[in-house]
PDB file of C-alpha atoms and ligand atoms in Angstrom:
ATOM      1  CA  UNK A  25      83.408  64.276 104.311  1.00 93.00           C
ATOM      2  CA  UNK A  26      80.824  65.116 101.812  1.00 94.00           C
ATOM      3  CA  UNK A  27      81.243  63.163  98.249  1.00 96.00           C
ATOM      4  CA  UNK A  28      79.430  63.844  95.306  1.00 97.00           C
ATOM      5  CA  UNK A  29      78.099  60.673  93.301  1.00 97.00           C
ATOM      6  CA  UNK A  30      81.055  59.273  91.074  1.00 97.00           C
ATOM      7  CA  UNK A  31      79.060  60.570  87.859  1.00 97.00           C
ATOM      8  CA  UNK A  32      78.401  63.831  89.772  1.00 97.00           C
ATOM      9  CA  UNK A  33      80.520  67.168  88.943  1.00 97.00           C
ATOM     10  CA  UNK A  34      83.220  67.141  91.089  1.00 97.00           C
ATOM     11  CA  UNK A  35      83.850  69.629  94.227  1.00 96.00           C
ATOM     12  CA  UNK A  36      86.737  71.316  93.180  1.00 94.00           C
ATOM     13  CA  UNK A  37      84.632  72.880  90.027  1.00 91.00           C
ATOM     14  CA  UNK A  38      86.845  71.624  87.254  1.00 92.00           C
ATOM     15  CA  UNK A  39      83.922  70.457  85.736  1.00 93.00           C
ATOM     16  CA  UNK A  40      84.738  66.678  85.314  1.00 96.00           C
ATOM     17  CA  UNK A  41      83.029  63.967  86.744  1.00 97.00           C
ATOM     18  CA  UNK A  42      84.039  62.623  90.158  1.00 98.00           C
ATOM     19  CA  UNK A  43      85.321  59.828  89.569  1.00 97.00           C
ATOM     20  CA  UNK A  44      87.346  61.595  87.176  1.00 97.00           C
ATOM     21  CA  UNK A  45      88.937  63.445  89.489  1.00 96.00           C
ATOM     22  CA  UNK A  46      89.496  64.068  93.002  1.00 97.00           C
ATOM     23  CA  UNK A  47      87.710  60.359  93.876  1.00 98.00           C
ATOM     24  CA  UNK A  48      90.743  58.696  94.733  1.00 97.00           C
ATOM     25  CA  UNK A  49      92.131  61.774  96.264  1.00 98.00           C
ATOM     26  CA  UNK A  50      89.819  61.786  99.004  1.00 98.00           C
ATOM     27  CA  UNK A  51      89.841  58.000  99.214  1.00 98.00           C
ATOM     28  CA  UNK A  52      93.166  58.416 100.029  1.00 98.00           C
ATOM     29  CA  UNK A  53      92.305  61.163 102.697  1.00 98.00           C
ATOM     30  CA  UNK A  54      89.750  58.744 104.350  1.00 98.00           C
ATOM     31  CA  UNK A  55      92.750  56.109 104.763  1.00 98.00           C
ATOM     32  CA  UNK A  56      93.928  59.228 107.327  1.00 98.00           C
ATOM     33  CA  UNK A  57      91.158  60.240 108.683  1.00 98.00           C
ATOM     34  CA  UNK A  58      90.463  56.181 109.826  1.00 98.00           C
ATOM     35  CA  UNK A  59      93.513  56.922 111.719  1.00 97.00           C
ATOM     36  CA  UNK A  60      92.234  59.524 113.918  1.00 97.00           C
ATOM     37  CA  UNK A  61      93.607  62.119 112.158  1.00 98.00           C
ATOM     38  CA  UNK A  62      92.320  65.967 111.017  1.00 98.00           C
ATOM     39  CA  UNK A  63      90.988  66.116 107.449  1.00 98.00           C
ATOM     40  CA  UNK A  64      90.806  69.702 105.751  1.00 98.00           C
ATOM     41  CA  UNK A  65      87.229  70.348 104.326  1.00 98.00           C
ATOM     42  CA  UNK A  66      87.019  70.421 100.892  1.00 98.00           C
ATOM     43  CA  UNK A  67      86.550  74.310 100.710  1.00 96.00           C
ATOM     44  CA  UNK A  68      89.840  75.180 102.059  1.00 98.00           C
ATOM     45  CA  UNK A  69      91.905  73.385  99.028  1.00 98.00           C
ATOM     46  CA  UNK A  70      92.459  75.617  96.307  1.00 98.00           C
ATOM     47  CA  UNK A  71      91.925  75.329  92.445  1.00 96.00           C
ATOM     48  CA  UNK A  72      94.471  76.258  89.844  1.00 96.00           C
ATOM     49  CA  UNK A  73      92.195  79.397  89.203  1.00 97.00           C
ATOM     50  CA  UNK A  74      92.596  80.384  92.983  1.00 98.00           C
ATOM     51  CA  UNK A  75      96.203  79.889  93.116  1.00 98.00           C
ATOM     52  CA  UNK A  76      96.705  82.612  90.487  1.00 98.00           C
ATOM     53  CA  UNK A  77      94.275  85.004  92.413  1.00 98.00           C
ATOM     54  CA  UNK A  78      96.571  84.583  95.257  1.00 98.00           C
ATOM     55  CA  UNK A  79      99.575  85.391  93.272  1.00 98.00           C
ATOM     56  CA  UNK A  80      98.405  88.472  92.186  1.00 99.00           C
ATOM     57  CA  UNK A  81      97.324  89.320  95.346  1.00 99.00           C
ATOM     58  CA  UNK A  82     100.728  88.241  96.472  1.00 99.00           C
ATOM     59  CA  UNK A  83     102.713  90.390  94.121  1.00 99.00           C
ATOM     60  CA  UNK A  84     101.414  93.541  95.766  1.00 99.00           C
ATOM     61  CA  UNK A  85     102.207  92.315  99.139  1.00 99.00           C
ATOM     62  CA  UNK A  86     105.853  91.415  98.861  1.00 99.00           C
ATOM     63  CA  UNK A  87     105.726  94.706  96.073  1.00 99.00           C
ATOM     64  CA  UNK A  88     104.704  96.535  99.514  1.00 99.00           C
ATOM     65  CA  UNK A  89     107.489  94.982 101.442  1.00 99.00           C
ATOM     66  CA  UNK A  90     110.074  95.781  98.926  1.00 99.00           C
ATOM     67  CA  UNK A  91     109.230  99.284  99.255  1.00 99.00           C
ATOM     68  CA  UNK A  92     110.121  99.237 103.211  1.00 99.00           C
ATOM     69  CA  UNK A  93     113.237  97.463 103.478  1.00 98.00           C
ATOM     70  CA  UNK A  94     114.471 100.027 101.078  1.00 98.00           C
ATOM     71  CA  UNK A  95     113.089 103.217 103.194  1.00 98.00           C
ATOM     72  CA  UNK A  96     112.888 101.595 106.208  1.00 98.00           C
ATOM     73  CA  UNK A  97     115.739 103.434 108.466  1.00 98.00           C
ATOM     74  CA  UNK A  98     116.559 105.186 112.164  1.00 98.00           C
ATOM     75  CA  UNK A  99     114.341 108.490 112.292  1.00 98.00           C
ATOM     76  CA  UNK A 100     111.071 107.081 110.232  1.00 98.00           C
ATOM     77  CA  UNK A 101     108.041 106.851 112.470  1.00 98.00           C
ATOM     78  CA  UNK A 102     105.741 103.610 111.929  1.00 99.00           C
ATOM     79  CA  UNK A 103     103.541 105.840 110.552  1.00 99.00           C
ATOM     80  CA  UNK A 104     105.814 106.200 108.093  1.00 99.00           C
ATOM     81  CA  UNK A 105     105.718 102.719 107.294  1.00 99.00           C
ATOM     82  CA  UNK A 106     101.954 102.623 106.965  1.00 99.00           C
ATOM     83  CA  UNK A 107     101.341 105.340 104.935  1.00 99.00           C
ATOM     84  CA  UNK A 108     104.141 103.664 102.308  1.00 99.00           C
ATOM     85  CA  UNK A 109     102.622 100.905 102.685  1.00 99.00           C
ATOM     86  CA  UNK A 110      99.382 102.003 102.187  1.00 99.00           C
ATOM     87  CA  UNK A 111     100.446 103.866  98.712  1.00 98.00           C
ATOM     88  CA  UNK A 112     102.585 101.025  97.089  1.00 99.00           C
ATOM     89  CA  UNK A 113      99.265  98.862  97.538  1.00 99.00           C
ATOM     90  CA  UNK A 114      96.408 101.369  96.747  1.00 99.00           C
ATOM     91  CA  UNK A 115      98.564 102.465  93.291  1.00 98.00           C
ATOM     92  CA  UNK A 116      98.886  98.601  92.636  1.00 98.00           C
ATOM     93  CA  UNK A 117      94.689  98.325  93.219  1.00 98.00           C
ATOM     94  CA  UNK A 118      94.914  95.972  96.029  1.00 99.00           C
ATOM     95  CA  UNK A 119      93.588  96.921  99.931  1.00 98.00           C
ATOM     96  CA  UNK A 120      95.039  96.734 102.829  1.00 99.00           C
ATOM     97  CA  UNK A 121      93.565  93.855 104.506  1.00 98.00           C
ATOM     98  CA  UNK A 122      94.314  94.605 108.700  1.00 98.00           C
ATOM     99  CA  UNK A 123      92.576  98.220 108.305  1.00 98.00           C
ATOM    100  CA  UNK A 124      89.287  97.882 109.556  1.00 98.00           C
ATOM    101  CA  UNK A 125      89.750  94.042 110.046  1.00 98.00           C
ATOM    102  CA  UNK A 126      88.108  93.489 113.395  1.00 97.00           C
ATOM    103  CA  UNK A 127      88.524  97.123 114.091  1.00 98.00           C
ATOM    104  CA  UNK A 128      92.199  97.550 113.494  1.00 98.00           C
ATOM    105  CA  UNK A 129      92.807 101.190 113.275  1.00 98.00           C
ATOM    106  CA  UNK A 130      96.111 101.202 110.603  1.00 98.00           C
ATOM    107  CA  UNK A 131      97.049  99.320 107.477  1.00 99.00           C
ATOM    108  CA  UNK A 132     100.093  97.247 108.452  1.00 99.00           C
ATOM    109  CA  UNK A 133     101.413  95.795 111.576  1.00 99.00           C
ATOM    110  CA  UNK A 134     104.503  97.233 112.844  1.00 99.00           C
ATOM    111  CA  UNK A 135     106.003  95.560 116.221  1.00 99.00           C
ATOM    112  CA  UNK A 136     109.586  96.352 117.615  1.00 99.00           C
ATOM    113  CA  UNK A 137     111.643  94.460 120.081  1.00 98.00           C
ATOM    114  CA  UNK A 138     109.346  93.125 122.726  1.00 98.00           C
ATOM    115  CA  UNK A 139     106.200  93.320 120.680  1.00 99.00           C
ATOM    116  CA  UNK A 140     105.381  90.268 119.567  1.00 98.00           C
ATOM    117  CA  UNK A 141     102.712  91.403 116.779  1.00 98.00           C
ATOM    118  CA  UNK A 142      99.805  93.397 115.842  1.00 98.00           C
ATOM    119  CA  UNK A 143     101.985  96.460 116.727  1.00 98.00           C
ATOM    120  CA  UNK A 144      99.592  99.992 115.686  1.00 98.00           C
ATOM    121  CA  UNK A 145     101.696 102.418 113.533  1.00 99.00           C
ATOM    122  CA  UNK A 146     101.937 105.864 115.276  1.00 98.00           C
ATOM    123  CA  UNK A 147     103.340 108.534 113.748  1.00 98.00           C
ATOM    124  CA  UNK A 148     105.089 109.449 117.599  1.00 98.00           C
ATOM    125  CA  UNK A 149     106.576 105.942 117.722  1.00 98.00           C
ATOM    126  CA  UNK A 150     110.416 106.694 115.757  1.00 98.00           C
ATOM    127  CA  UNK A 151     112.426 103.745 114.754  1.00 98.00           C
ATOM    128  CA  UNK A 152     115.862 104.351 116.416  1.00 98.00           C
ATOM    129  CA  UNK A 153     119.186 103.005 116.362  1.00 98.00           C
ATOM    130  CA  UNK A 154     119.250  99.044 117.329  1.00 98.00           C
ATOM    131  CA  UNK A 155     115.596  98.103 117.217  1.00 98.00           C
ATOM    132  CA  UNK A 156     114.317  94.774 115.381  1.00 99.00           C
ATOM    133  CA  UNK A 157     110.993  94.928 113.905  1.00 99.00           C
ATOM    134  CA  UNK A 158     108.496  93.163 112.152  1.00 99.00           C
ATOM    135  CA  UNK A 159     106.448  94.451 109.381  1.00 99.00           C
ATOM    136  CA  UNK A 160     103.641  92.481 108.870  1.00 99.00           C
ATOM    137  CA  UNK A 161     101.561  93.142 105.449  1.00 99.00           C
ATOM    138  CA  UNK A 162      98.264  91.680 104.000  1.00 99.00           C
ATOM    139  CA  UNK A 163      96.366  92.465 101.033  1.00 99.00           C
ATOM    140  CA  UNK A 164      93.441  91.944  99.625  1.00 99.00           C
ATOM    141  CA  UNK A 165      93.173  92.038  95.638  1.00 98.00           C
ATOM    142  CA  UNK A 166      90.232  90.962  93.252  1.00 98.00           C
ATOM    143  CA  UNK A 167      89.218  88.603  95.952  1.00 98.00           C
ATOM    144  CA  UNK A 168      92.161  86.984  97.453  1.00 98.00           C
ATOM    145  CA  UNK A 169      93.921  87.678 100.149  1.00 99.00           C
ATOM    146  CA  UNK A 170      98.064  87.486 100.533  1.00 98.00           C
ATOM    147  CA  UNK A 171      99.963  88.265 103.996  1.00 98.00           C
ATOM    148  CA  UNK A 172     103.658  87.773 104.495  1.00 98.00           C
ATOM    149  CA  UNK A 173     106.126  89.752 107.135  1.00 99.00           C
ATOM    150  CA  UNK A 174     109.826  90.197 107.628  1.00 99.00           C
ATOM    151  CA  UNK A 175     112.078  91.595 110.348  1.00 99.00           C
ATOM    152  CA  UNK A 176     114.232  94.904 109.679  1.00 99.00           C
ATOM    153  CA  UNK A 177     117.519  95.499 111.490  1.00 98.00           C
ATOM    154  CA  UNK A 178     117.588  99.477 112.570  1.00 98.00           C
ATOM    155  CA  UNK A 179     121.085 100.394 112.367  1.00 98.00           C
ATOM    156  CA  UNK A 180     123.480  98.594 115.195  1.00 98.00           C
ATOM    157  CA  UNK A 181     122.025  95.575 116.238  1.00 98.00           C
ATOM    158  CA  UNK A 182     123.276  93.445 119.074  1.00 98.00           C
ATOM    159  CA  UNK A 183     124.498  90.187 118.503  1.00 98.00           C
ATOM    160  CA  UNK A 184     122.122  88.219 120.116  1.00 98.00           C
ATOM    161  CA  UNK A 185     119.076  90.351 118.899  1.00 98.00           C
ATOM    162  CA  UNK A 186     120.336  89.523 115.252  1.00 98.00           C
ATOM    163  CA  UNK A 187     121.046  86.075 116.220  1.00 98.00           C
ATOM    164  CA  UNK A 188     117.321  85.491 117.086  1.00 99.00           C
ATOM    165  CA  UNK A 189     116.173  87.230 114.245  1.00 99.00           C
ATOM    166  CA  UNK A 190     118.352  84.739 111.850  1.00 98.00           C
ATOM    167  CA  UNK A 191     117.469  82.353 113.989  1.00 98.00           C
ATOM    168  CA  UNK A 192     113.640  83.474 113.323  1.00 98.00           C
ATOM    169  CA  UNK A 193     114.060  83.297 109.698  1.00 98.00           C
ATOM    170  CA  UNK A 194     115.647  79.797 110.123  1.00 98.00           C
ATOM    171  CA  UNK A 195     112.801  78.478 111.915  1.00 98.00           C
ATOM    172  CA  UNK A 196     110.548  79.113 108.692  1.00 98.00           C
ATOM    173  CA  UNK A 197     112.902  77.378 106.477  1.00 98.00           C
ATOM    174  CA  UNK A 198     112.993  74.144 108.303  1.00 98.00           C
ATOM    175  CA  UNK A 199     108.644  74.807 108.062  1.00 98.00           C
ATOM    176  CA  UNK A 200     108.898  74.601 104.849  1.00 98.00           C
ATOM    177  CA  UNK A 201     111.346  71.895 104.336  1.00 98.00           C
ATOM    178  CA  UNK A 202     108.973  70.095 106.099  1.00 98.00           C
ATOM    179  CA  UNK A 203     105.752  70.662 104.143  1.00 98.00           C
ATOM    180  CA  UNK A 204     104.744  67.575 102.694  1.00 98.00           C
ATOM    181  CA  UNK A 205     101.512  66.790 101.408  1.00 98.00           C
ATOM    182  CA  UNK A 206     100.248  63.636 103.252  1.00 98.00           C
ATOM    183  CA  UNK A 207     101.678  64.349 106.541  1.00 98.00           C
ATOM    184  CA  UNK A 208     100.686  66.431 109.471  1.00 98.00           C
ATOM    185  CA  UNK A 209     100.769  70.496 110.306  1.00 98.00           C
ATOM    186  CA  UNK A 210     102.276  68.830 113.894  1.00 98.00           C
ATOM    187  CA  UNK A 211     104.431  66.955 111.962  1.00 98.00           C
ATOM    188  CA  UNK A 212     105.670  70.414 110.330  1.00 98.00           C
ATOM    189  CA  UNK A 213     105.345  72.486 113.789  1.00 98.00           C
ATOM    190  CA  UNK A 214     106.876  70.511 115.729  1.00 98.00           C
ATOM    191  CA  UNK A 215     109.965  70.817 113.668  1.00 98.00           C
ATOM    192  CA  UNK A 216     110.047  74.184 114.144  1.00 98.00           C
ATOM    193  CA  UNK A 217     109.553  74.154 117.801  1.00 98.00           C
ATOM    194  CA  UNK A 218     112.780  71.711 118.089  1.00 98.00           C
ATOM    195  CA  UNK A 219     114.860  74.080 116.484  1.00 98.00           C
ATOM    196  CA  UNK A 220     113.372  77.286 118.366  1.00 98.00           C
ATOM    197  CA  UNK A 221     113.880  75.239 121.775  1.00 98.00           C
ATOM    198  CA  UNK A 222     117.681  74.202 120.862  1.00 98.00           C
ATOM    199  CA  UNK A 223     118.462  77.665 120.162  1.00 98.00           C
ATOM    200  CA  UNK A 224     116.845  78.621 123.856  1.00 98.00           C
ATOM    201  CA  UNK A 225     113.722  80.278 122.769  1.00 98.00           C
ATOM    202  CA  UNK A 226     110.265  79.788 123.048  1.00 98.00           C
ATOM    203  CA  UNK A 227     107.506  79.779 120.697  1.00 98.00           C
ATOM    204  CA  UNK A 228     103.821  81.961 121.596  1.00 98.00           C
ATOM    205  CA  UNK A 229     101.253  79.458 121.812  1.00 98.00           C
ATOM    206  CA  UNK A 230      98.312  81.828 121.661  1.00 97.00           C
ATOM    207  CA  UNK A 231      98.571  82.879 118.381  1.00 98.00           C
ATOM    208  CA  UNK A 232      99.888  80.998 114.861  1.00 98.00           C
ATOM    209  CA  UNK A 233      99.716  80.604 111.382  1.00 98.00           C
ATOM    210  CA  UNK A 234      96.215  80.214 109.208  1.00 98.00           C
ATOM    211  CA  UNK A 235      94.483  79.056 106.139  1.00 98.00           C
ATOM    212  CA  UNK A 236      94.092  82.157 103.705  1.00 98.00           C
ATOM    213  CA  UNK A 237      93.163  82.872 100.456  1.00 98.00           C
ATOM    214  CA  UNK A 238      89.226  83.779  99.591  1.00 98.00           C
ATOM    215  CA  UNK A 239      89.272  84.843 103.595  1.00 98.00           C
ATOM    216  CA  UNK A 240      91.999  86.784 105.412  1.00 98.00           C
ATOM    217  CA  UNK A 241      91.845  83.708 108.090  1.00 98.00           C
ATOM    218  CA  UNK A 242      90.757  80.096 107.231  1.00 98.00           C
ATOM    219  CA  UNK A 243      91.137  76.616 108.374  1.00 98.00           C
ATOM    220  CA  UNK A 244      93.771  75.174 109.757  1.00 98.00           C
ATOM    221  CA  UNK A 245      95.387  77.067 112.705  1.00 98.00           C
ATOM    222  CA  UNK A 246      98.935  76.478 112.604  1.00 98.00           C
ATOM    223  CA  UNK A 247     100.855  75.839 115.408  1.00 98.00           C
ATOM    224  CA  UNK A 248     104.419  75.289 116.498  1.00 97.00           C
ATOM    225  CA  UNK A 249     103.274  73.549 120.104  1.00 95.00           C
ATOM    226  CA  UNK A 250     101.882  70.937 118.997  1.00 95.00           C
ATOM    227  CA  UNK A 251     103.183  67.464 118.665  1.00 97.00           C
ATOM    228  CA  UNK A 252     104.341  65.425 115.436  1.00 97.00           C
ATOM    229  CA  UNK A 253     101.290  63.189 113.925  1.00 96.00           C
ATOM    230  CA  UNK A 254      98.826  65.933 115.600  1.00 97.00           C
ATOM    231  CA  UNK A 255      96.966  68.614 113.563  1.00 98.00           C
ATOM    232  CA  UNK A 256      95.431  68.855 110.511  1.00 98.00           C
ATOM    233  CA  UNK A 257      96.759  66.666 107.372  1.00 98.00           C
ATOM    234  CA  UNK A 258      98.423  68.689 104.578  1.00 98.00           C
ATOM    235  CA  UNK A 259      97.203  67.920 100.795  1.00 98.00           C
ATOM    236  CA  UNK A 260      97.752  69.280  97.679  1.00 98.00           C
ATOM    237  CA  UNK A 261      95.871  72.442  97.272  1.00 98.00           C
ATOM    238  CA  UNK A 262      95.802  74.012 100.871  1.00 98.00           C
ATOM    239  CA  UNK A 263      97.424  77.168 101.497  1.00 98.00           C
ATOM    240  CA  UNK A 264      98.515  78.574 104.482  1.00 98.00           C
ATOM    241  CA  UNK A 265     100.947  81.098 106.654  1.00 98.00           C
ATOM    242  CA  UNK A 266     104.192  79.516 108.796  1.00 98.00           C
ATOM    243  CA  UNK A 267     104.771  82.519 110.699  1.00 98.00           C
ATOM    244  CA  UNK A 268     106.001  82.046 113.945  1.00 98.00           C
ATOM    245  CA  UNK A 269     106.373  84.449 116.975  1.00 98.00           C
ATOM    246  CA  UNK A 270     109.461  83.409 118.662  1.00 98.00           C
ATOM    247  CA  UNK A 271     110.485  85.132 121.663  1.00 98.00           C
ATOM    248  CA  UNK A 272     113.907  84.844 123.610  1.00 98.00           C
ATOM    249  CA  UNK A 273     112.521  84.623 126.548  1.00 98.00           C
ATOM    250  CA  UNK A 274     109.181  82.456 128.084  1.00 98.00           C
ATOM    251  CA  UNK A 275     106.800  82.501 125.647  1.00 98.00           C
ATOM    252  CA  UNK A 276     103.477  84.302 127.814  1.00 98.00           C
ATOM    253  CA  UNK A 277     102.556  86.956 126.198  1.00 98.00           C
ATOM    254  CA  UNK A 278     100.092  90.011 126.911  1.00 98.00           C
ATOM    255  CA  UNK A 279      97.857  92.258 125.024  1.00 98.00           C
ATOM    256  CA  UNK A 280      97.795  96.106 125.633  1.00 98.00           C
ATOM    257  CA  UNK A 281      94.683  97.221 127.776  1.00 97.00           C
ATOM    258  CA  UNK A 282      94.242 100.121 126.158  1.00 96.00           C
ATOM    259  CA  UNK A 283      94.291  99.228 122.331  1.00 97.00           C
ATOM    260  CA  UNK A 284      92.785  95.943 122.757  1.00 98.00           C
ATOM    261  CA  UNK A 285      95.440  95.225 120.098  1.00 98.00           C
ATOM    262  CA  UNK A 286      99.044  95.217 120.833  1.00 98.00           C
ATOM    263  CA  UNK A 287     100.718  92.068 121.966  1.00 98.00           C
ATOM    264  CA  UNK A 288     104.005  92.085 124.289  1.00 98.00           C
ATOM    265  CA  UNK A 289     106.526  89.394 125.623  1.00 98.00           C
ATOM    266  CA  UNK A 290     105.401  89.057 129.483  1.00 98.00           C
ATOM    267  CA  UNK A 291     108.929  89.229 130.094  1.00 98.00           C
ATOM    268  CA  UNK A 292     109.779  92.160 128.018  1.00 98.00           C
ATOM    269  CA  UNK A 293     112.603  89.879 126.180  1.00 98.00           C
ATOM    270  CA  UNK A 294     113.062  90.878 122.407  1.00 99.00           C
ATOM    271  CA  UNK A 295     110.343  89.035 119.943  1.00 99.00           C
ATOM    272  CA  UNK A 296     110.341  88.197 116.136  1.00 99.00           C
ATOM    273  CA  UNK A 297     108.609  86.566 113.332  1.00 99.00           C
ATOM    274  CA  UNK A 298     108.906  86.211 109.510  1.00 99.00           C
ATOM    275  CA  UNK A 299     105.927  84.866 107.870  1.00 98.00           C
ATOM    276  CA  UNK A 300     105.388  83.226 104.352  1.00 99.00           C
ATOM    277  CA  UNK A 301     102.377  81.960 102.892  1.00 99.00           C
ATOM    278  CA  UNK A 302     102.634  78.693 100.585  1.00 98.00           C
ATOM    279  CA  UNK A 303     100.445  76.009  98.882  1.00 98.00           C
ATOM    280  CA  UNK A 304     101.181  72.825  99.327  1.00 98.00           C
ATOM    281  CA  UNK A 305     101.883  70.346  96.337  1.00 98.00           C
ATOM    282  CA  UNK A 306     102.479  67.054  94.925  1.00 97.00           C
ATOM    283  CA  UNK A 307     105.663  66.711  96.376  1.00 97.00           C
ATOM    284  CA  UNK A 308     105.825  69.989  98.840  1.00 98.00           C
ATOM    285  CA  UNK A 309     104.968  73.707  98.643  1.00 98.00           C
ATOM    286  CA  UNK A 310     105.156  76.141  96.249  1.00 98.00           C
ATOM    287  CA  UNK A 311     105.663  80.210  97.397  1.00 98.00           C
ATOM    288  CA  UNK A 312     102.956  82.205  96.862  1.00 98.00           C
ATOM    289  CA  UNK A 313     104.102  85.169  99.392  1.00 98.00           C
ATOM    290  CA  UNK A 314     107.010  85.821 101.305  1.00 98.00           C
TER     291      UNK A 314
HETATM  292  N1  LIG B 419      98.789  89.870 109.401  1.00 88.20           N
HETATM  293  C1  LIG B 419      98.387  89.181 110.601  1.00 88.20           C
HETATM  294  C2  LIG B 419      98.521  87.690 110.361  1.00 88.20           C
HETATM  295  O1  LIG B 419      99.544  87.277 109.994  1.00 88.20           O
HETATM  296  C3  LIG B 419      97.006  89.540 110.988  1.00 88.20           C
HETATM  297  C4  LIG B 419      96.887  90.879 111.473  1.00 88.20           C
HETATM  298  S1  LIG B 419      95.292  91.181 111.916  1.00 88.20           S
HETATM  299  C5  LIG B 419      95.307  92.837 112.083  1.00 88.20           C
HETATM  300  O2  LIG B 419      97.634  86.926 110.495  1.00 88.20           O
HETATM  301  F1  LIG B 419      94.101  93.211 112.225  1.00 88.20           F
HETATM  302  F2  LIG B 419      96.064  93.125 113.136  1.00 88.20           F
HETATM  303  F3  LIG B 419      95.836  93.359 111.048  1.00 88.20           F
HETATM  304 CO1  LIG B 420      99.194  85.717 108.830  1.00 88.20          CO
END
């Protein structure tokens, strides 16, 4: 850890001196980090100023996501979806964050039943009657980013796809019941994992939640496989996704040869995910996106 002098300005830019303010906060993070464990780099903890960037930024995304679950129906094509999507965010002035991001062709992420994510809207691919799928949304705006998703039932649903995707949503409460500043993102995944694994399911390992804010992806990658005390330590000030893919099968996965993009359940078993993005606090998490 780099520290400024005690009279020096402090790293989080409030202007004060050190030893003013966030001095004893990172003494306390050394007491951690003597125990082996993962300390976030200064430039992943957000200021106050920051926060409210990503709120804005935030109010367009779930402002996006409003907009589908109240269009969202049997007969729409996924294009559909993106081309809402893309309106609702352009009229609000934000961007769509996944077009163009590492050459992903469309503006939102649309994945039914066995896709697990990074599903490509396509305006031949019709929702119909008993699907489950994710629409996953991120936006940039005035330079923060936001990104959230949620799961839409299509019509008649079978029990035990709605089951996992309650179960889905369940998993990210009992994340963020467990986001507490001074313990570990194992501490909080592995919580998850528990309940995922009672229920019969099976989290993807590949691919997890992430720092975000003044990037689209940032430190920490957050997991759901790892074990309690592993992982990065949560303080005040970080902000990240809990959005994990769940599948009701084995968790191996595969991604689509010819898009390079779209990921599937090996064993073509149903899939979902709900993601939120939160800061952590004094004594938790506050929403910024869900
Ligand atoms: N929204 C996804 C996430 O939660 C990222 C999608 S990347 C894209 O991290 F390029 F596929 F959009
Ligand atoms: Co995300």
């Amino acid at each position: 850890m780099k520290r400024p002098g005690r009279n020096e300005p402090c790293w989080c830019g409030c202007g004060r001196k050190y030893k003013a303010c966030h001095s004893a906060f990172d003494d306390k993070m050394l007491t951690f980090g003597d125990k082996g464990i993962l300390l976030p780099d200064h430039d992943i903890i957000k200021t106050p100023e920051q926060i409210e960037g990503m709120k804005k930024s935030a109010a367009i995304n779930m402002a996006a996501l409003d907009y589908v679950a109240e269009h969202i129906k049997a007969g729409i094509s996924t294009q559909d979806i993106d081309d809402w999507v893309s309106k609702v965010t352009l009229d609000m002035g934000g961007h769509c964050a996944p077009l163009g991001y590492e050459g992903f062709p469309k503006s939102v992420c649309t994945s039914i039943n066995d896709v697990v994510c990074h599903g490509i809207p396509s305006k031949d691919e019709i929702l119909k009657d008993g699907d489950i799928i994710n629409v996953d949304v991120s936006t940039y705006y005035e330079g923060y980013y936001s990104d959230s998703s949620r799961m839409f039932l299509i019509g008649e649903v079978s029990a035990e796809a709605k089951k996992l995707v309650d179960d889905v949503k369940r998993c990210v409460e009992i994340g963020l019941e467990n986001v507490k500043p001074w313990t570990t993102l194992g501490d909080m995944g592995s919580k998850i994992n528990e309940f995922a694994m009672s229920c019969g399911y099976e989290i993807v390992r590949e691919i997890g939640g992430h720092g975000i804010g003044l990037e689209f992806h940032e430190d920490p990658y957050v997991s759901y496989v790892t074990k309690a005390g592993e992982e990065m330590l949560m303080v005040p000030g970080m902000c990240f996704t809990i959005e994990p893919m769940v599948n009701m099968g084995k968790h191996d996965i595969y991604i689509d040869d010819d898009n390079g993009w779209t990921v599937y359940t090996e064993d073509g078993t149903l899939s979902a995910q709900w993601e939120v993005q939160i800061v952590v606090t004094e004594d938790g998490y506050e929403m910024i996106c869900w």
